[in-house]
Coordinates of N, CA and C in Angstrom, one line a residue:
Chain A
Q154 N 10.9 14.6 -11.1 CA 11.6 13.4 -10.8 C 10.7 12.2 -10.4
K155 N 10.6 11.1 -10.8 CA 9.8 10.0 -10.3 C 10.6 9.5 -8.9
E156 N 9.7 8.9 -8.1 CA 10.2 8.5 -6.8 C 11.2 7.2 -7.0
V157 N 10.8 6.5 -7.9 CA 11.4 5.3 -8.2 C 11.5 4.9 -9.7
E158 N 12.8 4.9 -10.2 CA 13.1 4.7 -11.5 C 13.5 3.2 -11.8
Q159 N 12.9 2.6 -12.8 CA 13.3 1.2 -13.1 C 13.5 1.1 -14.8
D160 N 14.2 0.5 -15.2 CA 14.5 0.3 -16.7 C 13.4 -0.9 -17.1
P161 N 12.4 -0.4 -17.9 CA 11.4 -1.4 -18.3 C 11.9 -2.5 -19.2
G162 N 13.1 -2.3 -19.9 CA 13.5 -3.5 -20.6 C 13.0 -3.2 -22.1
P163 N 12.4 -4.2 -22.6 CA 12.6 -5.8 -22.3 C 14.1 -6.6 -22.3
L164 N 14.3 -7.3 -21.3 CA 15.7 -8.0 -21.2 C 15.3 -9.4 -21.5
S165 N 16.3 -9.9 -22.4 CA 16.1 -11.2 -22.9 C 17.5 -11.9 -22.7
V166 N 17.5 -13.0 -22.0 CA 18.9 -13.8 -21.7 C 18.7 -15.3 -22.0
P167 N 19.7 -15.9 -22.1 CA 19.7 -17.3 -22.3 C 19.4 -18.1 -21.1
E168 N 19.0 -19.1 -20.9 CA 18.7 -20.1 -19.8 C 20.2 -20.4 -19.1
G169 N 20.2 -20.2 -17.8 CA 21.5 -20.5 -17.1 C 22.0 -19.1 -16.8
A170 N 21.7 -18.1 -17.4 CA 22.5 -16.8 -17.5 C 22.3 -16.0 -15.9
I171 N 23.1 -15.2 -15.5 CA 22.9 -14.5 -14.3 C 22.2 -13.1 -14.7
V172 N 20.8 -12.9 -14.1 CA 20.2 -11.6 -14.4 C 20.3 -10.6 -13.5
S173 N 20.6 -9.5 -13.7 CA 20.7 -8.4 -12.8 C 19.5 -7.2 -13.1
L174 N 18.6 -7.0 -12.2 CA 17.6 -6.0 -12.3 C 17.9 -5.0 -11.4
N175 N 17.6 -3.7 -11.8 CA 18.0 -2.5 -10.8 C 16.9 -1.5 -10.7
C176 N 16.8 -0.9 -9.6 CA 15.9 0.3 -9.4 C 16.9 1.5 -8.6
T177 N 16.5 2.6 -9.0 CA 17.0 3.8 -8.4 C 15.9 4.5 -7.7
Y178 N 16.2 5.4 -6.6 CA 15.1 6.1 -6.0 C 15.7 7.4 -5.5
S179 N 14.6 8.3 -5.2 CA 15.2 9.7 -4.8 C 14.8 9.9 -3.2
N180 N 13.9 9.3 -2.6 CA 13.5 9.6 -1.3 C 14.6 8.7 -0.3
S181 N 15.2 9.6 0.5 CA 16.3 8.8 1.3 C 15.5 8.3 2.5
A182 N 14.5 8.6 2.7 CA 13.5 8.0 3.8 C 13.0 6.8 3.6
F183 N 13.2 6.1 2.4 CA 12.7 4.9 2.1 C 13.7 3.9 2.9
Q184 N 12.7 3.0 3.5 CA 13.5 1.9 4.5 C 13.3 0.4 4.1
Y185 N 12.1 0.3 3.5 CA 11.6 -1.2 3.2 C 11.8 -1.3 1.8
F186 N 12.2 -2.4 1.2 CA 12.6 -2.6 -0.1 C 11.9 -4.1 -0.6
M187 N 11.3 -4.0 -1.5 CA 10.7 -5.4 -2.0 C 10.9 -5.6 -3.6
W188 N 10.9 -6.7 -3.8 CA 11.0 -7.2 -5.3 C 9.8 -8.0 -5.5
Y189 N 9.1 -7.7 -6.6 CA 7.9 -8.7 -6.8 C 8.0 -9.2 -8.2
R190 N 7.4 -10.4 -8.6 CA 7.5 -11.1 -9.8 C 6.0 -11.2 -10.3
Q191 N 5.8 -10.7 -11.5 CA 4.3 -10.6 -11.9 C 4.3 -11.4 -13.3
Y192 N 3.6 -12.5 -13.4 CA 3.0 -13.0 -14.6 C 2.1 -12.2 -15.2
S193 N 1.8 -12.6 -16.6 CA 0.9 -11.9 -17.3 C -0.5 -12.2 -16.9
R194 N -1.1 -11.1 -16.6 CA -2.6 -11.2 -16.0 C -2.7 -12.0 -14.7
K195 N -1.6 -11.8 -13.7 CA -1.7 -12.3 -12.7 C -1.3 -11.2 -11.6
G196 N -1.6 -11.3 -10.2 CA -1.1 -10.4 -9.2 C 0.2 -10.4 -8.9
P197 N 1.0 -9.5 -8.5 CA 2.4 -9.5 -8.2 C 2.6 -10.4 -7.0
E198 N 3.7 -11.3 -7.2 CA 4.1 -12.2 -6.1 C 5.4 -11.6 -5.3
L199 N 5.3 -11.5 -4.0 CA 6.5 -11.0 -3.3 C 7.7 -12.0 -3.5
L200 N 8.8 -11.5 -3.9 CA 10.0 -12.6 -3.9 C 10.8 -12.4 -2.8
M201 N 11.2 -11.0 -2.7 CA 12.1 -10.6 -1.7 C 12.0 -9.4 -1.0
Y202 N 12.2 -9.3 0.3 CA 11.9 -8.3 1.2 C 13.3 -7.8 2.1
T203 N 13.7 -6.6 1.9 CA 14.8 -6.2 2.7 C 14.5 -4.9 3.5
Y204 N 15.0 -4.9 4.7 CA 14.9 -3.8 5.5 C 16.3 -3.0 5.5
S205 N 16.2 -1.7 5.2 CA 17.4 -0.9 5.3 C 18.5 -1.5 4.3
S206 N 19.7 -1.3 4.6 CA 20.8 -1.7 3.5 C 21.3 -3.2 3.7
G207 N 21.9 -3.7 2.9 CA 22.6 -4.9 2.9 C 22.1 -6.0 1.8
N208 N 22.4 -7.2 2.0 CA 22.0 -8.2 1.0 C 21.3 -9.2 1.7
K209 N 20.4 -9.9 0.7 CA 19.7 -11.0 1.4 C 19.5 -11.9 0.2
E210 N 19.6 -13.3 0.6 CA 19.8 -14.3 -0.4 C 18.6 -15.4 0.0
D211 N 18.0 -15.8 -1.2 CA 16.9 -16.8 -1.0 C 17.1 -17.8 -2.2
G212 N 17.8 -18.8 -2.0 CA 17.8 -19.8 -3.4 C 18.5 -19.1 -4.3
R213 N 17.9 -19.0 -5.7 CA 18.7 -18.4 -6.7 C 18.7 -16.8 -6.6
F214 N 17.8 -16.3 -5.8 CA 17.7 -14.8 -5.8 C 18.6 -14.1 -4.8
T215 N 19.2 -12.9 -4.9 CA 19.8 -12.1 -4.1 C 19.3 -10.8 -4.2
A216 N 18.9 -10.1 -3.2 CA 18.4 -8.8 -3.3 C 19.7 -8.0 -2.6
Q217 N 19.9 -6.7 -3.1 CA 21.0 -5.8 -2.6 C 20.3 -4.5 -2.5
V218 N 20.6 -3.8 -1.2 CA 20.1 -2.4 -1.1 C 21.4 -1.6 -0.7
D219 N 21.6 -0.5 -1.5 CA 22.8 0.5 -1.3 C 21.9 1.7 -1.0
K220 N 21.8 2.1 0.3 CA 21.2 3.2 0.6 C 21.9 4.6 0.3
S221 N 23.4 4.4 0.4 CA 24.2 5.6 0.2 C 24.0 6.0 -1.3
S222 N 23.9 5.2 -2.2 CA 23.6 5.4 -3.7 C 22.2 5.4 -4.1
K223 N 21.4 5.1 -3.1 CA 19.8 5.1 -3.4 C 19.7 4.0 -4.6
Y224 N 20.0 2.7 -4.4 CA 20.2 1.9 -5.5 C 19.8 0.5 -4.9
I225 N 18.8 -0.4 -5.5 CA 18.7 -1.6 -5.1 C 18.8 -2.4 -6.2
S226 N 19.2 -3.8 -6.2 CA 19.3 -4.8 -7.3 C 18.7 -6.1 -6.8
L227 N 18.3 -7.0 -7.7 CA 17.8 -8.2 -7.7 C 18.7 -9.1 -8.6
F228 N 19.4 -9.9 -8.1 CA 20.2 -10.9 -9.1 C 19.5 -12.3 -9.1
I229 N 19.4 -12.9 -10.2 CA 18.9 -14.2 -10.4 C 19.9 -15.1 -11.0
R230 N 20.3 -16.1 -10.1 CA 21.3 -17.0 -10.8 C 20.6 -18.2 -11.4
D231 N 21.5 -18.7 -12.4 CA 20.9 -20.0 -13.1 C 19.4 -19.8 -13.6
S232 N 19.3 -18.7 -14.3 CA 18.0 -18.4 -14.8 C 17.4 -19.5 -15.4
Q233 N 15.8 -19.4 -15.2 CA 15.1 -20.6 -16.0 C 14.0 -19.9 -16.7
P234 N 13.5 -20.7 -17.7 CA 12.4 -20.1 -18.6 C 11.2 -19.8 -17.7
S235 N 11.1 -20.4 -16.6 CA 10.0 -20.1 -15.7 C 10.1 -18.8 -14.9
D236 N 11.4 -18.2 -14.9 CA 11.6 -16.9 -14.5 C 11.2 -15.7 -15.5
S237 N 10.7 -16.0 -16.5 CA 10.3 -15.2 -17.5 C 9.0 -14.3 -17.0
A238 N 9.0 -13.0 -16.7 CA 8.0 -12.3 -16.1 C 8.3 -11.0 -16.0
T239 N 7.5 -10.0 -15.5 CA 7.9 -8.7 -15.3 C 8.2 -8.6 -13.8
Y240 N 9.3 -7.9 -13.5 CA 9.9 -7.9 -12.2 C 9.6 -6.4 -11.5
L241 N 9.0 -6.2 -10.5 CA 8.8 -4.8 -10.0 C 9.5 -4.6 -8.5
C242 N 10.2 -3.4 -8.5 CA 10.9 -3.1 -7.4 C 9.7 -2.1 -6.6
A243 N 9.7 -2.3 -5.3 CA 8.8 -1.4 -4.4 C 9.5 -1.0 -3.2
M244 N 9.1 0.1 -2.7 CA 9.6 0.6 -1.3 C 8.8 1.5 -0.7
R245 N 9.1 1.7 0.5 CA 8.2 2.5 1.4 C 9.2 3.0 2.7
S246 N 8.7 4.1 3.3 CA 9.5 4.6 4.3 C 8.7 4.3 5.7
N247 N 9.2 4.7 6.7 CA 8.7 4.2 8.1 C 7.4 5.0 8.3
T248 N 7.3 6.3 7.8 CA 6.1 6.9 8.0 C 5.2 6.9 6.8
G249 N 3.9 7.1 6.9 CA 2.9 6.9 5.8 C 2.8 5.7 5.4
N250 N 1.8 5.3 4.7 CA 1.4 3.8 4.3 C 1.5 3.7 2.8
Q251 N 2.1 4.6 2.0 CA 2.2 4.3 0.6 C 3.5 3.8 0.3
F252 N 3.3 2.7 -0.7 CA 4.2 2.0 -1.3 C 4.6 2.7 -2.8
Y253 N 5.8 2.7 -3.1 CA 6.1 3.4 -4.4 C 6.8 2.0 -5.0
F254 N 6.3 2.1 -6.4 CA 6.5 1.0 -7.4 C 7.4 1.5 -8.7
G255 N 8.4 0.7 -8.9 CA 8.9 0.8 -10.3 C 8.1 0.5 -11.4
T256 N 8.3 0.8 -12.6 CA 7.5 0.5 -13.9 C 7.5 -0.9 -14.1
G257 N 8.5 -1.6 -13.6 CA 8.6 -3.0 -13.9 C 9.6 -3.1 -15.0
T258 N 10.4 -4.4 -15.1 CA 11.2 -4.8 -16.0 C 10.8 -6.3 -16.6
S259 N 10.5 -6.3 -18.0 CA 10.1 -7.4 -18.4 C 11.1 -8.4 -18.9
L260 N 11.3 -9.6 -18.2 CA 12.4 -10.5 -18.4 C 12.0 -11.7 -19.3
T261 N 12.7 -12.1 -20.3 CA 12.4 -13.2 -20.9 C 13.7 -14.3 -21.0
V262 N 13.5 -15.4 -20.4 CA 14.7 -16.3 -20.4 C 14.4 -17.4 -21.5
I263 N 15.5 -17.4 -22.3 CA 15.2 -18.3 -23.7 C 15.9 -19.6 -23.4
P264 N 15.0 -20.6 -23.6 CA 15.5 -22.0 -23.3 C 16.8 -22.5 -24.4
Chain B
G10 N 4.0 -17.0 2.7 CA 3.5 -15.6 2.8 C 2.0 -15.5 3.0
A11 N 1.7 -14.3 3.3 CA 0.3 -14.1 3.4 C -0.6 -14.2 2.3
V12 N -1.9 -14.6 2.3 CA -2.6 -15.0 1.1 C -3.8 -14.0 1.1
V13 N -3.7 -13.3 -0.1 CA -4.9 -12.4 -0.4 C -5.5 -13.1 -1.7
S14 N -7.0 -13.3 -1.4 CA -7.8 -13.9 -2.4 C -8.7 -12.8 -3.0
Q15 N -8.8 -12.7 -4.4 CA -9.5 -11.8 -5.1 C -10.4 -12.3 -6.0
H16 N -11.7 -12.0 -6.0 CA -12.8 -12.7 -7.0 C -13.5 -11.6 -7.5
P17 N -14.1 -11.7 -8.6 CA -13.7 -12.9 -9.7 C -12.4 -12.5 -10.2
S18 N -12.0 -13.6 -11.0 CA -10.7 -13.5 -11.9 C -10.9 -12.6 -13.0
W19 N -12.1 -12.9 -13.6 CA -12.4 -11.8 -14.8 C -14.0 -11.8 -14.8
V20 N -14.4 -10.8 -15.5 CA -15.7 -10.6 -15.5 C -15.9 -9.7 -16.9
I21 N -17.0 -10.2 -17.6 CA -17.5 -9.4 -18.8 C -18.7 -8.8 -18.6
C22 N -19.0 -7.6 -18.8 CA -20.4 -7.1 -18.4 C -20.9 -6.1 -19.6
K23 N -22.0 -5.9 -19.5 CA -22.5 -4.8 -20.5 C -22.4 -3.5 -20.0
S24 N -22.1 -2.4 -20.8 CA -22.1 -1.0 -20.4 C -23.2 -0.6 -19.7
G25 N -23.1 0.2 -18.7 CA -24.0 0.7 -17.7 C -24.5 -0.3 -16.5
T26 N -23.8 -1.5 -16.4 CA -24.0 -2.3 -15.3 C -22.9 -1.9 -14.3
S27 N -23.1 -2.6 -13.0 CA -22.1 -2.4 -11.9 C -21.5 -3.7 -11.8
V28 N -20.3 -3.7 -11.4 CA -19.5 -4.8 -11.2 C -18.7 -4.7 -9.8
K29 N -19.0 -5.8 -8.9 CA -18.1 -5.8 -7.5 C -17.1 -6.8 -7.6
I30 N -16.0 -6.4 -7.0 CA -14.9 -7.1 -6.9 C -14.4 -7.3 -5.5
E31 N -14.1 -8.5 -5.0 CA -13.8 -8.8 -3.5 C -12.4 -9.2 -3.3
C32 N -11.9 -8.5 -2.2 CA -10.6 -8.8 -1.9 C -10.5 -9.3 -0.4
R33 N -10.1 -10.4 -0.2 CA -10.0 -11.0 1.1 C -8.7 -11.4 1.6
S34 N -8.2 -11.0 2.8 CA -7.1 -11.5 3.3 C -7.5 -12.7 4.3
L35 N -6.8 -13.9 3.8 CA -7.1 -15.1 4.2 C -6.5 -15.5 5.8
D36 N -5.3 -15.3 5.9 CA -4.8 -15.7 7.1 C -4.1 -14.5 7.8
F37 N -4.6 -13.4 7.7 CA -4.2 -12.3 8.5 C -5.2 -11.1 8.5
Q38 N -5.0 -10.2 9.4 CA -6.0 -9.0 9.4 C -5.2 -7.8 8.7
A39 N -6.0 -7.3 7.8 CA -5.4 -6.1 7.2 C -6.2 -4.8 7.4
T40 N -5.4 -3.9 8.2 CA -5.9 -2.8 8.5 C -6.2 -1.8 7.2
T41 N -5.2 -2.1 6.5 CA -5.3 -1.3 5.3 C -5.1 -2.1 4.0
M42 N -5.9 -1.8 3.0 CA -5.9 -2.4 1.6 C -5.8 -1.4 0.5
F43 N -5.1 -1.8 -0.5 CA -5.0 -0.8 -1.5 C -5.6 -1.3 -2.9
W44 N -6.1 -0.6 -3.8 CA -6.7 -1.0 -4.9 C -5.8 -0.3 -6.1
Y45 N -5.3 -1.0 -7.1 CA -4.6 -0.5 -8.2 C -5.4 -0.9 -9.5
R46 N -5.0 -0.3 -10.4 CA -5.5 -0.4 -11.8 C -4.1 -0.6 -12.7
Q47 N -4.3 -1.7 -13.7 CA -3.1 -1.7 -14.6 C -3.4 -2.0 -16.0
F48 N -2.8 -1.1 -16.7 CA -3.1 -1.5 -18.2 C -1.9 -2.2 -18.8
P49 N -2.2 -2.8 -19.9 CA -1.3 -3.5 -20.5 C 0.2 -3.1 -20.6
K50 N 1.1 -3.9 -20.2 CA 2.5 -3.5 -20.1 C 2.8 -2.2 -19.4
Q51 N 1.9 -1.9 -18.5 CA 2.5 -0.6 -17.8 C 2.4 -1.1 -16.3
S52 N 2.9 -0.1 -15.5 CA 3.1 -0.5 -14.0 C 1.6 -0.4 -13.3
L53 N 1.6 -0.6 -11.8 CA 0.3 -0.3 -11.2 C 0.1 1.0 -10.9
M54 N -1.1 1.3 -11.1 CA -1.4 2.7 -10.9 C -2.5 2.7 -9.6
L55 N -2.0 3.4 -8.3 CA -2.9 3.2 -7.2 C -4.0 4.0 -7.4
M56 N -5.2 3.4 -7.0 CA -6.5 4.2 -7.3 C -7.0 4.7 -5.9
A57 N -6.8 3.9 -4.8 CA -7.3 4.3 -3.5 C -6.8 3.5 -2.5
T58 N -6.6 4.0 -1.2 CA -6.3 3.3 0.0 C -7.4 3.2 0.9
S59 N -7.7 1.8 1.3 CA -8.9 1.6 2.0 C -8.5 1.1 3.5
N60 N -9.1 1.9 4.3 CA -8.8 1.5 5.8 C -10.1 1.0 6.6
E61 N -9.9 -0.2 7.1 CA -11.3 -0.6 7.9 C -11.8 0.2 8.8
G62 N -13.2 0.2 8.4 CA -14.0 1.1 9.3 C -14.2 2.5 8.9
S63 N -13.4 3.0 7.8 CA -13.5 4.6 7.5 C -13.4 4.6 5.9
K64 N -13.7 5.9 5.6 CA -14.0 6.1 4.1 C -12.5 6.0 3.4
A65 N -12.5 5.5 2.1 CA -11.2 5.4 1.4 C -10.6 6.8 1.0
T66 N -9.3 6.6 0.9 CA -8.8 7.7 0.4 C -8.4 7.6 -1.1
Y67 N -9.0 8.4 -2.0 CA -8.8 8.3 -3.3 C -7.7 8.9 -3.9
E68 N -7.1 8.5 -4.9 CA -6.0 9.3 -5.5 C -6.5 10.3 -6.4
Q69 N -5.6 11.3 -6.7 CA -6.2 12.4 -7.7 C -6.5 11.8 -9.2
G70 N -7.7 12.2 -9.5 CA -8.2 11.7 -10.9 C -9.1 10.5 -10.7
V71 N -9.2 9.9 -9.7 CA -9.8 8.7 -9.6 C -11.2 9.1 -9.0
E72 N -12.3 8.8 -9.9 CA -13.8 9.2 -9.5 C -14.4 8.3 -8.3
K73 N -14.5 8.8 -7.1 CA -15.0 8.0 -6.1 C -16.5 7.6 -6.1
D74 N -17.1 8.2 -6.8 CA -18.5 7.9 -7.1 C -18.7 6.5 -8.1
K75 N -17.7 6.6 -9.0 CA -17.6 5.4 -9.9 C -17.0 4.3 -9.2
F76 N -15.9 4.5 -8.7 CA -15.3 3.5 -7.9 C -15.4 3.5 -6.4
L77 N -16.7 2.6 -6.0 CA -16.9 2.7 -4.6 C -16.3 1.6 -4.0
I78 N -15.5 1.9 -2.7 CA -14.7 0.9 -2.0 C -15.3 0.9 -0.7
N79 N -15.5 -0.2 -0.3 CA -16.0 -0.5 1.1 C -15.0 -1.5 1.9
H80 N -14.6 -1.1 2.8 CA -13.7 -2.0 3.9 C -14.5 -2.2 5.2
A81 N -15.3 -3.0 5.1 CA -16.2 -3.3 6.1 C -15.6 -4.2 7.3
S82 N -14.7 -4.9 7.0 CA -14.1 -5.7 8.1 C -12.5 -5.7 8.0
L83 N -11.8 -6.4 8.8 CA -10.4 -6.5 8.8 C -9.9 -7.4 7.8
T84 N -10.8 -8.3 7.2 CA -10.4 -9.3 6.1 C -11.0 -9.0 4.9
L85 N -11.9 -8.0 4.7 CA -12.7 -7.7 3.4 C -12.7 -6.5 2.9
S86 N -12.2 -6.1 1.6 CA -12.6 -4.8 1.0 C -13.3 -5.3 -0.1
T87 N -14.1 -4.3 -0.7 CA -14.6 -4.5 -2.1 C -14.6 -3.3 -3.0
L88 N -14.4 -3.4 -4.1 CA -14.4 -2.5 -5.2 C -15.8 -2.5 -6.0
T89 N -16.6 -1.6 -6.1 CA -17.6 -1.7 -7.0 C -17.4 -0.6 -8.1
V90 N -17.4 -1.2 -9.4 CA -17.4 -0.2 -10.5 C -18.7 0.0 -10.9
T91 N -19.2 1.2 -10.7 CA -20.6 1.6 -11.1 C -20.8 2.1 -12.5
S92 N -22.0 1.8 -13.1 CA -22.4 2.2 -14.5 C -21.0 1.9 -15.2
A93 N -20.6 0.8 -15.3 CA -19.4 0.6 -16.0 C -19.4 1.0 -17.6
H94 N -18.3 1.3 -18.1 CA -18.2 1.7 -19.5 C -17.0 1.2 -20.1
P95 N -16.8 1.2 -21.4 CA -15.7 0.4 -22.2 C -14.5 1.1 -21.6
E96 N -14.3 2.2 -21.3 CA -13.1 2.7 -20.8 C -12.8 2.3 -19.5
D97 N -13.5 1.8 -18.8 CA -13.2 1.2 -17.4 C -12.6 -0.2 -17.6
S98 N -12.6 -0.8 -18.9 CA -12.1 -2.1 -18.9 C -10.5 -2.0 -18.5
S99 N -10.1 -2.9 -17.7 CA -8.8 -2.8 -17.3 C -8.6 -4.0 -16.2
F100 N -7.2 -4.1 -15.8 CA -6.9 -5.1 -14.8 C -6.9 -4.5 -13.4
Y101 N -7.6 -5.1 -12.5 CA -7.7 -4.4 -11.2 C -7.0 -5.3 -10.1
I102 N -6.4 -4.9 -9.4 CA -5.6 -5.6 -8.3 C -5.8 -5.1 -7.0
C103 N -5.9 -5.9 -6.0 CA -6.0 -5.3 -4.6 C -4.7 -5.9 -3.9
S104 N -4.4 -5.2 -2.7 CA -3.5 -5.6 -1.9 C -3.7 -5.4 -0.5
A105 N -3.0 -6.0 0.4 CA -3.3 -5.7 1.8 C -1.8 -5.7 2.5
E106 N -1.6 -5.0 3.4 CA -0.2 -4.9 4.0 C -0.3 -5.6 5.2
T107 N 0.8 -6.2 5.7 CA 1.0 -6.9 6.9 C 2.3 -6.9 7.4
G108 N 2.6 -7.6 8.5 CA 3.8 -7.3 9.3 C 3.7 -6.6 10.5
L109 N 4.8 -6.7 11.2 CA 4.8 -6.1 12.5 C 4.5 -4.5 12.5
T110 N 5.0 -4.0 11.3 CA 4.8 -2.6 11.1 C 4.2 -2.3 10.0
N111 N 3.6 -3.2 9.3 CA 2.9 -3.1 8.2 C 3.6 -2.9 6.9
E112 N 4.9 -3.4 6.9 CA 6.0 -3.2 5.9 C 5.9 -3.9 4.5
K113 N 5.1 -5.1 4.7 CA 5.2 -6.0 3.5 C 3.7 -5.9 3.0
L114 N 3.7 -6.0 1.5 CA 2.4 -5.7 0.8 C 2.2 -7.1 0.0
F115 N 1.0 -7.6 -0.1 CA 0.7 -8.8 -0.5 C -0.6 -8.6 -1.5
F116 N -0.4 -9.1 -2.6 CA -1.4 -8.9 -3.7 C -2.3 -9.9 -4.0
G117 N -3.7 -9.6 -4.4 CA -4.5 -10.5 -4.9 C -4.2 -10.9 -6.3
S118 N -4.9 -11.9 -6.8 CA -4.5 -12.4 -8.2 C -5.0 -11.4 -9.5
G119 N -5.8 -10.5 -9.1 CA -6.3 -9.5 -10.1 C -7.6 -9.9 -10.7
T120 N -8.2 -9.0 -11.1 CA -9.6 -9.0 -12.0 C -9.4 -8.5 -13.0
Q121 N -9.7 -9.2 -14.4 CA -9.7 -8.6 -15.5 C -11.3 -8.3 -16.0
L122 N -11.3 -7.0 -16.0 CA -12.8 -6.4 -16.3 C -12.8 -6.0 -17.9
S123 N -13.9 -6.7 -18.6 CA -14.1 -6.2 -19.8 C -15.6 -5.7 -19.9
V124 N -15.6 -4.5 -20.3 CA -17.1 -3.9 -20.4 C -17.4 -3.7 -22.0
L125 N -18.5 -4.4 -22.3 CA -18.8 -4.4 -23.8 C -19.7 -3.2 -24.2

């Protein structure tokens, strides 16, 4: 079983839609959770960072962490064509220095 | 957020030559940097973990003699692909961790290597 599972998509939505991206994980020791956005042939850009459980909102983006279910989500409201990219979830524990990544979900927002 | 600068953005070289890729943390000190390789439409594959002043730790299956990593200072790590061959063609990305407990990871812009 992989440490982090993420549906690769592709996901295609109309402009203005609400997008839900998800990852599940198996290691209950994970405490730090991140979402990255990666445009083609660019390095990933940190979008959201959450410690432990709970919600975090930043503009049109909301990150949720449910540690009891080992499940994290990223919601994008009022999606824009510029949101078209691959979204990667990442996480790590308090111990060790390795980050674990999902495979990424490819999102296309259609104008 | 913290800025990680990676150069060059792309490089084309002949088979058998060596290529050096630089990764710099511009506004913070990074005790640990990571090097990844990414194939088209695939996720990041960790190649090695680089700690300042010590030898890099390579992931299983990554040839340390082919992919030389040097982390000489708290703001600079380099990856040298030695005697490059066409199968080494890939997108290479560096990252550095920061934060009070090094919990955040910031990435460089990546280097597309094409070996002819």
